[in-house]
XYZ file of C-alpha atoms in Angstrom:
73
model
C 28.480 -7.759 -10.260
C 26.340 -10.661 -9.197
C 26.198 -9.969 -5.495
C 24.795 -6.481 -5.874
C 22.363 -7.635 -8.634
C 21.253 -10.047 -6.219
C 20.730 -7.468 -3.299
C 18.772 -5.351 -5.675
C 16.498 -8.291 -6.543
C 15.649 -9.158 -2.809
C 14.936 -5.473 -2.367
C 12.620 -5.536 -4.641
C 10.919 -8.661 -3.933
C 10.356 -7.183 -0.374
C 8.974 -3.957 -1.461
C 6.830 -5.832 -3.600
C 5.779 -8.022 -0.743
C 5.085 -5.434 1.136
C 2.975 -4.010 -1.489
C 0.950 -7.186 -1.900
C 0.416 -7.408 2.302
C -0.633 -3.626 2.249
C -3.474 -4.637 -0.737
C -4.615 -7.730 0.719
C -5.118 -6.098 3.838
C -7.380 -3.163 2.197
C -9.242 -5.464 0.268
C -9.831 -7.478 2.871
C -11.158 -4.150 4.426
C -8.628 -4.701 7.939
C -6.854 -1.237 6.995
C -7.684 2.049 5.520
C -6.170 3.200 2.011
C -3.990 5.636 3.985
C -2.661 2.765 6.092
C -2.329 0.480 3.062
C -0.210 3.230 1.929
C 2.155 3.390 4.837
C 2.459 -0.461 5.022
C 4.056 -0.406 1.425
C 5.816 2.697 2.002
C 4.013 4.384 -0.442
C 2.616 7.758 -1.158
C -1.503 7.863 -0.541
C -1.550 8.526 -4.654
C 0.708 5.985 -5.672
C -1.259 3.475 -3.762
C -4.397 4.759 -5.184
C -2.924 4.453 -8.560
C -2.140 0.846 -7.995
C -5.443 -0.234 -6.570
C -7.056 1.662 -9.763
C -4.365 -0.460 -11.736
C -5.064 -3.602 -10.140
C -9.225 -2.817 -10.434
C -9.569 -3.301 -6.504
C -12.542 -1.757 -5.311
C -12.516 1.390 -3.577
C -13.707 0.985 0.169
C -13.926 4.432 1.831
C -16.480 4.688 4.387
C -16.491 6.848 7.710
C -14.397 4.412 9.726
C -11.742 5.431 7.000
C -12.576 8.905 7.117
C -11.722 8.795 10.729
C -8.744 6.814 10.153
C -7.344 9.151 7.380
C -8.196 12.077 9.742
C -6.243 10.850 12.912
C -2.871 9.785 10.599
C -2.786 13.873 9.454
C -2.582 14.740 13.279
């Protein structure tokens, strides 16, 4: 019915908004790829696929390595 469809569209819109926010923060160098995946509620592998598809430059240095290792603890 219409209300179910509207709820589904809202949920999809919220997921897309979270993904866009995560990608923007990552592109701006404000968060690591791991953190962007967490924000978007994606696996690391899935966010890597999205970054590749959207041709976003991979930013990975010492800071990101430290954040990723800390997240694994």
